[in-house]
Short mmCIF file of C-alpha atoms and ligand atoms in Angstrom, two decimals:
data_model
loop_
_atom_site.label_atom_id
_atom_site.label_comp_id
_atom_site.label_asym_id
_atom_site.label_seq_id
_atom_site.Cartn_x
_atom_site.Cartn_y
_atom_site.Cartn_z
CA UNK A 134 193.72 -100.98 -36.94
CA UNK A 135 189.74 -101.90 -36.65
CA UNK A 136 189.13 -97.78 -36.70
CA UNK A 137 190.88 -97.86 -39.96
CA UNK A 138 189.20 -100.97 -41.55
CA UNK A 139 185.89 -99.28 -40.44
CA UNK A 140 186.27 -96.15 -41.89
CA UNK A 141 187.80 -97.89 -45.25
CA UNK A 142 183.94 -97.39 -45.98
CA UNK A 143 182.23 -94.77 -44.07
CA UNK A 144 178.37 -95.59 -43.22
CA UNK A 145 176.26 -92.69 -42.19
CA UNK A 146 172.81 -91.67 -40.85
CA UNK A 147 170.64 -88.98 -41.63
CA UNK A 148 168.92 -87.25 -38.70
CA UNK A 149 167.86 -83.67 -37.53
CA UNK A 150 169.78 -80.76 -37.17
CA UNK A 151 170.22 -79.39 -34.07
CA UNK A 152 171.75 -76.25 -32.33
CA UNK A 153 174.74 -78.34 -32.25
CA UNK A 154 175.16 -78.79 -35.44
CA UNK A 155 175.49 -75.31 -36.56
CA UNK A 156 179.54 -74.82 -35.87
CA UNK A 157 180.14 -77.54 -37.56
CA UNK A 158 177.54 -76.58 -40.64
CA UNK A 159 179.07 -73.68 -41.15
CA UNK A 160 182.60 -74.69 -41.19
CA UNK A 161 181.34 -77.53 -43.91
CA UNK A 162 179.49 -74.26 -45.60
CA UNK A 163 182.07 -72.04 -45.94
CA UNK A 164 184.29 -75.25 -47.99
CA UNK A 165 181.77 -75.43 -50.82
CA UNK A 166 180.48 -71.95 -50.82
CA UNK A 167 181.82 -68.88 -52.00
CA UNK A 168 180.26 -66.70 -49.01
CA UNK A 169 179.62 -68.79 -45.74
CA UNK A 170 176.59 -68.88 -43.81
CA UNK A 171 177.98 -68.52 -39.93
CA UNK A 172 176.71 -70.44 -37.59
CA UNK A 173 174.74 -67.44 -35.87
CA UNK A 174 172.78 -67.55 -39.51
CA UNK A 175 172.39 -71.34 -39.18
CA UNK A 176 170.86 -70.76 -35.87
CA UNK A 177 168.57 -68.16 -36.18
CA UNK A 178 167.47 -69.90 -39.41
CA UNK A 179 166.59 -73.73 -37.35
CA UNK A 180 165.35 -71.80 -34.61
CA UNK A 181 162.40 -70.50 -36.88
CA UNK A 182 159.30 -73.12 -36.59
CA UNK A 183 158.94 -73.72 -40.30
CA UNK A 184 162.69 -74.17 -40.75
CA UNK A 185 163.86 -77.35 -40.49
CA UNK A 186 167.15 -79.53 -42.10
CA UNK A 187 169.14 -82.66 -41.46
CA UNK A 188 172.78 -83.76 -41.40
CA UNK A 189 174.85 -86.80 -42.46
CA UNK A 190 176.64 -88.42 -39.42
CA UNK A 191 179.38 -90.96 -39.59
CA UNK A 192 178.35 -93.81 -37.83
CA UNK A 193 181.53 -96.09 -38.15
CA UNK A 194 184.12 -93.66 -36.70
CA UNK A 195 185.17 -94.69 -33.44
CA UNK A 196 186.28 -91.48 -31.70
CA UNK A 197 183.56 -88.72 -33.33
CA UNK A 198 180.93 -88.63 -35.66
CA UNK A 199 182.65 -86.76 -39.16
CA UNK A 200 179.96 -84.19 -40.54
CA UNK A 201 179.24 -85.72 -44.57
CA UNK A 202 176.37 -83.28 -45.34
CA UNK A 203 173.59 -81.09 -44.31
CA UNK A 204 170.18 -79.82 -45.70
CA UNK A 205 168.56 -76.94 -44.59
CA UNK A 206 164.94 -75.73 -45.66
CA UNK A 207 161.15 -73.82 -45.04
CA UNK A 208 158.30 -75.17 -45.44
CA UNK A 209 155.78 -72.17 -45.49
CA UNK A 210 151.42 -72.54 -46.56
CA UNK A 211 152.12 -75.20 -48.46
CA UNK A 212 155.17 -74.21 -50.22
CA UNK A 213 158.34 -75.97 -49.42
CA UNK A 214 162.47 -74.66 -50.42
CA UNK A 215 165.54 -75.46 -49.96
CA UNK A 216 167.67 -73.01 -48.67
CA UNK A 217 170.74 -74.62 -48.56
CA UNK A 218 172.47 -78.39 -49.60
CA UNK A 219 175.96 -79.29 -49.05
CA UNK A 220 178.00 -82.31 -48.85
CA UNK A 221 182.19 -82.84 -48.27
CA UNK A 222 184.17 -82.71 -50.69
CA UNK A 223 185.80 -86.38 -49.71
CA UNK A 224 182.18 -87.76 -49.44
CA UNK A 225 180.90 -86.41 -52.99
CA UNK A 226 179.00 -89.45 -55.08
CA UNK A 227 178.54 -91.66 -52.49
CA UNK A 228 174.37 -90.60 -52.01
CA UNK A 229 174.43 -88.22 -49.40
CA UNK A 230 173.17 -85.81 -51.47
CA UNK A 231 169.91 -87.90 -52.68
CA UNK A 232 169.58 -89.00 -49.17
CA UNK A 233 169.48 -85.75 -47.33
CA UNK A 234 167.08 -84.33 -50.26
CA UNK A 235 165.20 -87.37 -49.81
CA UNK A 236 164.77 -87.00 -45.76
CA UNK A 237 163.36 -83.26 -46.99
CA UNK A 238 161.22 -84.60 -49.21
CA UNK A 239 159.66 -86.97 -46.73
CA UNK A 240 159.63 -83.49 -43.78
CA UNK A 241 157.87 -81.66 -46.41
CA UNK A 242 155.25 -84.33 -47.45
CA UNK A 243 155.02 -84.42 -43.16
CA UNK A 244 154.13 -80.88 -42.64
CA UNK A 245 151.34 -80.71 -45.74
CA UNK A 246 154.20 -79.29 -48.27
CA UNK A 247 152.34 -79.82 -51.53
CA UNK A 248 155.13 -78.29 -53.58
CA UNK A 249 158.95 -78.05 -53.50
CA UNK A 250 161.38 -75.37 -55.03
CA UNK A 251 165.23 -74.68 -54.96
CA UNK A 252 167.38 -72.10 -57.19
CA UNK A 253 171.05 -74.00 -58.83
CA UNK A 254 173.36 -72.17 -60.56
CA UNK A 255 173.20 -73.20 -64.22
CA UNK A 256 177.01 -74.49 -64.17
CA UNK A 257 176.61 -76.67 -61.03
CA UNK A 258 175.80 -79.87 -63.40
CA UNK A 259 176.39 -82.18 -60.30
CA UNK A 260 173.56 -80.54 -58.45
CA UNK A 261 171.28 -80.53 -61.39
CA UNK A 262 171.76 -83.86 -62.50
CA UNK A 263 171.03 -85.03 -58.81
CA UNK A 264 167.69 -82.34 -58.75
CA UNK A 265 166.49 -83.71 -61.88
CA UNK A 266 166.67 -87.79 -60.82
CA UNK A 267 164.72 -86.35 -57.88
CA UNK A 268 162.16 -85.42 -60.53
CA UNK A 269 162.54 -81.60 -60.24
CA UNK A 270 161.87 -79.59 -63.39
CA UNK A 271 163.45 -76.22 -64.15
CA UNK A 272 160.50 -73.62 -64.20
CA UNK A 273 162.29 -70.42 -64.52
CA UNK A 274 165.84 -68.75 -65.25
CA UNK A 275 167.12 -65.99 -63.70
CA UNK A 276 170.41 -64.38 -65.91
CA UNK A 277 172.98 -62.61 -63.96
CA UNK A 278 171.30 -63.70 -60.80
CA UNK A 279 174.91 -64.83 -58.60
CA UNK A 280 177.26 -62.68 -58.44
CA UNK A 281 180.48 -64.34 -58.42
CA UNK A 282 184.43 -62.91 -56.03
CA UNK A 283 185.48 -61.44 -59.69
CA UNK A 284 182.00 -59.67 -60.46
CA UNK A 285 181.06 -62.07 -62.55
CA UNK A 286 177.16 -62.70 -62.75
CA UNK A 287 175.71 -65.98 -63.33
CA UNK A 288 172.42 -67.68 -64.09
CA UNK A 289 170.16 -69.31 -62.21
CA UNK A 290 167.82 -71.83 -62.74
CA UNK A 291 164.74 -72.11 -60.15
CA UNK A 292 163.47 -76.05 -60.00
CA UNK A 293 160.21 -77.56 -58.68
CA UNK A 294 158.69 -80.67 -57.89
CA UNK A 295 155.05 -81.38 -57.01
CA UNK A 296 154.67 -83.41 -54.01
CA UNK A 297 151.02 -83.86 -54.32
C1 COA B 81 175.26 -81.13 -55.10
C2 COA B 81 175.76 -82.03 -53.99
C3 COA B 81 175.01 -81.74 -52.71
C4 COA B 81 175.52 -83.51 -54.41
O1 COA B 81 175.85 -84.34 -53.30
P1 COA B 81 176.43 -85.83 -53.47
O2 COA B 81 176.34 -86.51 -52.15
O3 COA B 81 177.76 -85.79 -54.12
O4 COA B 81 175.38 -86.46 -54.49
P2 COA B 81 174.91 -88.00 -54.55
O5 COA B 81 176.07 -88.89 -54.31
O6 COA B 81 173.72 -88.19 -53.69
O7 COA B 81 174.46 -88.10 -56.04
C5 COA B 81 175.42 -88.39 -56.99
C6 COA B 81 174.81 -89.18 -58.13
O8 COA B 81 174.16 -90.40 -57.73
C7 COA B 81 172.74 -90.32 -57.96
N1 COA B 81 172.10 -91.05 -56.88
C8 COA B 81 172.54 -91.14 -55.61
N2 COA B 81 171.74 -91.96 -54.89
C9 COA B 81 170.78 -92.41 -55.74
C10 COA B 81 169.68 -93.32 -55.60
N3 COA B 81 169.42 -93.92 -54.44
N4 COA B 81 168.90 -93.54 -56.67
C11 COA B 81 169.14 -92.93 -57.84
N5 COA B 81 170.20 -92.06 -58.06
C12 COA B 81 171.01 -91.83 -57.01
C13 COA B 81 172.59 -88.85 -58.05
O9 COA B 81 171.48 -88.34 -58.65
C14 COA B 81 173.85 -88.44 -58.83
O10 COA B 81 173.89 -88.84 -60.20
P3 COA B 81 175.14 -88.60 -61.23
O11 COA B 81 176.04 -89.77 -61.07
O12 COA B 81 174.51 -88.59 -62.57
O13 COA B 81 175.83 -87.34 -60.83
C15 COA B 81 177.30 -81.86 -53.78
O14 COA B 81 177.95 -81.98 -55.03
C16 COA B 81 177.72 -80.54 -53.15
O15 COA B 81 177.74 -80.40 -51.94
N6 COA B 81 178.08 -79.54 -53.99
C17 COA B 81 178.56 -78.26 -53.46
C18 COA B 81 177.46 -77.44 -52.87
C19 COA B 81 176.34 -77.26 -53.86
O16 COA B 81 176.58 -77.03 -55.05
N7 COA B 81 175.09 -77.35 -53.38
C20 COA B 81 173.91 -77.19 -54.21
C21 COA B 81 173.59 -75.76 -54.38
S1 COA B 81 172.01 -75.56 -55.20
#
């Protein structure tokens, strides 16, 4: 009864992620991406010194802690990007998103990042609309760049953001 009332409204934290994170980053992956990333990929990706990302934990659940999002990126000379931003489905709209980019923001500031870039499909408006509050600016387009189960091709849109 008090497990339910507390997850009526789900609170979360934002911290690093870990080598135990990656099963369940995957899994969370392969929901709201066409290919997933397995968790070997995740790995050898966090493993790398100038990789880093964060996930979203439930904090209000009694019995686990629910995955709500993850954000991985590189920060390399100077030059930040994000290699990879997803939140669940049921948690969509609720600031995860801005959260997570803004913990990445913060890393990348941290490490001497000066500038920040990420590629979004053209047709992924909820992205985009959440880049561009984040004051990223598209700086290049890249038609027939995804290649979609059908063959299709889409574009894509690379977006910046000075940190300096
Ligand atoms: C893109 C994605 C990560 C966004 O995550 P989200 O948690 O739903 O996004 P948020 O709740 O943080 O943002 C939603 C909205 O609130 C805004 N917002 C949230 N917190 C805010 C804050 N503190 N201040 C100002 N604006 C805020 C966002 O900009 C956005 O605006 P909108 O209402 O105009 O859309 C999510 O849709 C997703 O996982 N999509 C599938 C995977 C994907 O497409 N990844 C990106 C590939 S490039």
């Amino acid at each position: 009864m008090l497990d339910a009332y507390l997850q009526w409204k789900p609170y979360f934290e934002i911290v690093p992620m870990e080598a135990a994170d990656c099963r369940e980053v995957s899994e969370l992956h392969g929901q709201r991406f066409p290919r997933q990333w397995s968790d070997g990929e995740f790995l050898g990706l966090l493993l790398q010194p100038n990789v880093f990302g964060f996930v979203a934990r439930q904090t209000n659940a009694f019995f686990s802690r629910p995955l709500g999002g993850f954000v991985l990126a590189r920060e390399t000379a100077g030059e930040a990007e994000i290699l990879t931003i997803a939140v669940a489905d049921k948690f969509a709209g609720a600031g995860l998103g801005w959260r997570l980019m803004q913990s990445v923001l913060r890393e990348t500031s941290q490490r001497g990042g000066e500038v920040i870039f990420l590629e979004v499909e053209a047709a992924n408006q909820a992205a985009i609309r959440l880049y561009r509050k984040l004051k990223f600016q598209t700086v290049a387009e890249r038609p027939a760049y995804y290649a979609g189960p059908d063959g299709e091709r889409s574009t894509a849109l690379v977006m910046k953001r000075d940190l300096r």
